[in-house]
Tab-separated table of C-alpha atoms in Angstrom:
chain	number	residue	atom	x	y	z
A	1423	VAL	CA	0.000	0.000	0.000
A	1424	GLN	CA	1.246	3.488	-0.837
A	1425	LEU	CA	0.464	6.381	1.470
A	1426	GLN	CA	0.409	10.061	0.581
A	1427	ALA	CA	0.337	12.664	3.343
A	1428	SER	CA	-0.782	16.203	2.567
A	1429	GLY	CA	-2.216	19.309	4.147
A	1430	GLY	CA	0.809	20.718	5.898
A	1431	GLY	CA	1.753	24.361	5.797
A	1432	LEU	CA	2.616	27.466	7.767
A	1433	VAL	CA	0.181	28.607	10.440
A	1434	GLN	CA	0.271	30.966	13.376
A	1435	ALA	CA	0.126	29.697	16.932
A	1436	GLY	CA	-3.468	28.989	17.894
A	1437	GLY	CA	-4.416	28.146	14.334
A	1438	SER	CA	-5.602	24.913	12.772
A	1439	LEU	CA	-4.614	22.537	10.003
A	1440	ARG	CA	-6.066	19.290	8.723
A	1441	LEU	CA	-3.698	16.658	7.437
A	1442	SER	CA	-4.821	13.920	5.095
A	1443	CYS	CA	-3.324	10.489	4.481
A	1444	ALA	CA	-4.588	8.969	1.251
A	1445	ALA	CA	-3.884	5.416	0.202
A	1446	SER	CA	-3.404	3.880	-3.194
A	1447	GLY	CA	-2.692	0.357	-4.267
A	1448	ARG	CA	-5.153	-1.257	-1.894
A	1449	THR	CA	-7.814	-0.453	0.629
A	1450	LEU	CA	-6.894	0.877	4.047
A	1451	SER	CA	-9.926	-0.659	5.679
A	1452	GLY	CA	-7.998	-3.491	7.348
A	1453	TYR	CA	-5.122	-1.352	8.607
A	1454	GLY	CA	-4.551	0.652	11.723
A	1455	ILE	CA	-3.195	4.083	10.811
A	1456	GLY	CA	-0.852	6.217	12.828
A	1457	TRP	CA	0.451	9.742	12.575
A	1458	PHE	CA	3.999	10.476	13.662
A	1459	ARG	CA	6.144	13.584	13.580
A	1460	GLN	CA	9.811	14.404	13.524
A	1461	ALA	CA	11.308	17.756	14.413
A	1462	PRO	CA	14.864	18.700	13.399
A	1463	GLY	CA	17.406	16.939	15.574
A	1464	LYS	CA	14.785	14.822	17.306
A	1465	GLU	CA	13.568	11.279	16.975
A	1466	ARG	CA	10.333	10.454	15.226
A	1467	GLU	CA	7.522	10.378	17.771
A	1468	PHE	CA	4.017	9.018	17.939
A	1469	VAL	CA	1.166	11.530	17.605
A	1470	ALA	CA	-2.085	9.630	17.129
A	1471	ALA	CA	-3.517	6.362	15.839
A	1472	VAL	CA	-6.876	4.998	14.748
A	1473	SER	CA	-7.954	1.374	14.525
A	1474	TRP	CA	-8.945	-0.336	11.294
A	1475	SER	CA	-12.634	0.207	12.073
A	1476	GLY	CA	-12.263	3.737	13.387
A	1477	GLY	CA	-13.678	2.581	16.697
A	1478	SER	CA	-10.522	3.117	18.737
A	1479	THR	CA	-8.121	6.013	18.880
A	1480	SER	CA	-4.963	6.834	20.786
A	1481	TYR	CA	-3.122	10.114	21.287
A	1482	ALA	CA	0.181	11.294	22.638
A	1483	ASP	CA	-0.263	13.298	25.831
A	1484	SER	CA	1.184	16.356	24.136
A	1485	VAL	CA	-1.699	16.547	21.638
A	1486	LYS	CA	-4.663	15.242	23.636
A	1487	GLY	CA	-7.586	17.632	23.492
A	1488	ARG	CA	-6.112	19.494	20.517
A	1489	PHE	CA	-5.751	16.874	17.757
A	1490	THR	CA	-8.386	14.498	16.419
A	1491	ILE	CA	-7.711	11.503	14.201
A	1492	SER	CA	-10.479	10.075	12.039
A	1493	ARG	CA	-10.875	7.920	8.970
A	1494	ASP	CA	-13.186	7.579	6.019
A	1495	ASN	CA	-12.735	4.084	4.651
A	1496	ALA	CA	-15.016	4.835	1.710
A	1497	LYS	CA	-12.522	7.494	0.625
A	1498	ASN	CA	-9.508	5.431	1.681
A	1499	THR	CA	-8.297	8.406	3.694
A	1500	VAL	CA	-7.312	9.157	7.279
A	1501	TYR	CA	-7.349	12.677	8.702
A	1502	LEU	CA	-5.580	14.487	11.508
A	1503	GLN	CA	-7.388	17.632	12.598
A	1504	MET	CA	-4.956	19.834	14.494
A	1505	ASN	CA	-6.338	22.728	16.532
A	1506	SER	CA	-4.736	25.190	18.941
A	1507	LEU	CA	-1.396	24.621	17.300
A	1508	LYS	CA	1.767	25.530	19.187
A	1509	PRO	CA	5.277	26.284	17.926
A	1510	GLU	CA	6.412	22.997	19.447
A	1511	ASP	CA	4.107	21.177	17.019
A	1512	THR	CA	6.436	22.203	14.203
A	1513	ALA	CA	7.715	19.059	12.510
A	1514	VAL	CA	7.442	16.859	9.474
A	1515	TYR	CA	4.329	14.736	9.895
A	1516	TYR	CA	4.144	11.183	8.577
A	1517	CYS	CA	1.309	8.699	8.294
A	1518	ALA	CA	1.895	4.974	8.553
A	1519	ALA	CA	-0.115	1.768	8.271
A	1520	ASP	CA	-0.145	-1.189	10.667
A	1521	ARG	CA	-1.274	-4.284	8.778
A	1522	GLU	CA	-1.574	-6.332	11.985
A	1523	ASN	CA	-4.084	-4.047	13.667
A	1524	LEU	CA	-7.100	-6.206	12.879
A	1525	LYS	CA	-5.376	-9.337	14.177
A	1526	ARG	CA	-3.676	-7.586	17.078
A	1527	ASP	CA	-6.920	-5.854	18.138
A	1528	ARG	CA	-5.082	-2.996	19.809
A	1529	LEU	CA	-3.375	0.178	18.738
A	1530	VAL	CA	0.389	0.457	18.817
A	1531	THR	CA	2.620	3.493	19.086
A	1532	ALA	CA	6.078	2.142	18.266
A	1533	THR	CA	7.409	3.034	14.825
A	1534	PRO	CA	8.852	-0.452	14.070
A	1535	LEU	CA	5.360	-1.935	14.300
A	1536	TYR	CA	4.142	0.092	11.334
A	1537	ASP	CA	4.694	-1.528	7.984
A	1538	TYR	CA	4.090	1.195	5.406
A	1539	TRP	CA	5.043	4.852	5.544
A	1540	GLY	CA	4.119	7.838	3.469
A	1541	GLN	CA	6.351	10.752	2.671
A	1542	GLY	CA	6.101	13.542	5.193
A	1543	THR	CA	4.295	16.844	5.097
A	1544	GLN	CA	5.825	19.870	6.782
A	1545	VAL	CA	3.895	21.686	9.501
A	1546	THR	CA	5.352	24.962	10.718
A	1547	VAL	CA	3.744	26.905	13.544
A	1548	SER	CA	4.965	30.451	14.064
A	1549	SER	CA	4.783	32.204	17.414
């Protein structure tokens, strides 16, 4: 499966952006999807994840209450709505697919457990 992340850009602190992760090659309906981010000089970190059905979600503490992950399996797309953005949210954001989510029946946050990765989209939040 090929993933394409989009929707990044430059926004002022307090603003909002919506990222999209679109899939091609096969349906995403059986995959858990995660969003990760990587700031310059830092390791890639977990942001949010949604189960294959959309029934379960997980968030990093740093984004809880501000970010919302959702999916539309009919459109083969996963979204990350980001509100109340802070300068520390500045990073390249990546989406990734976990093909074992249906079998595993739980969300995972570790990058090695995700099988497919899209290219990143840059999010820059100015103060």
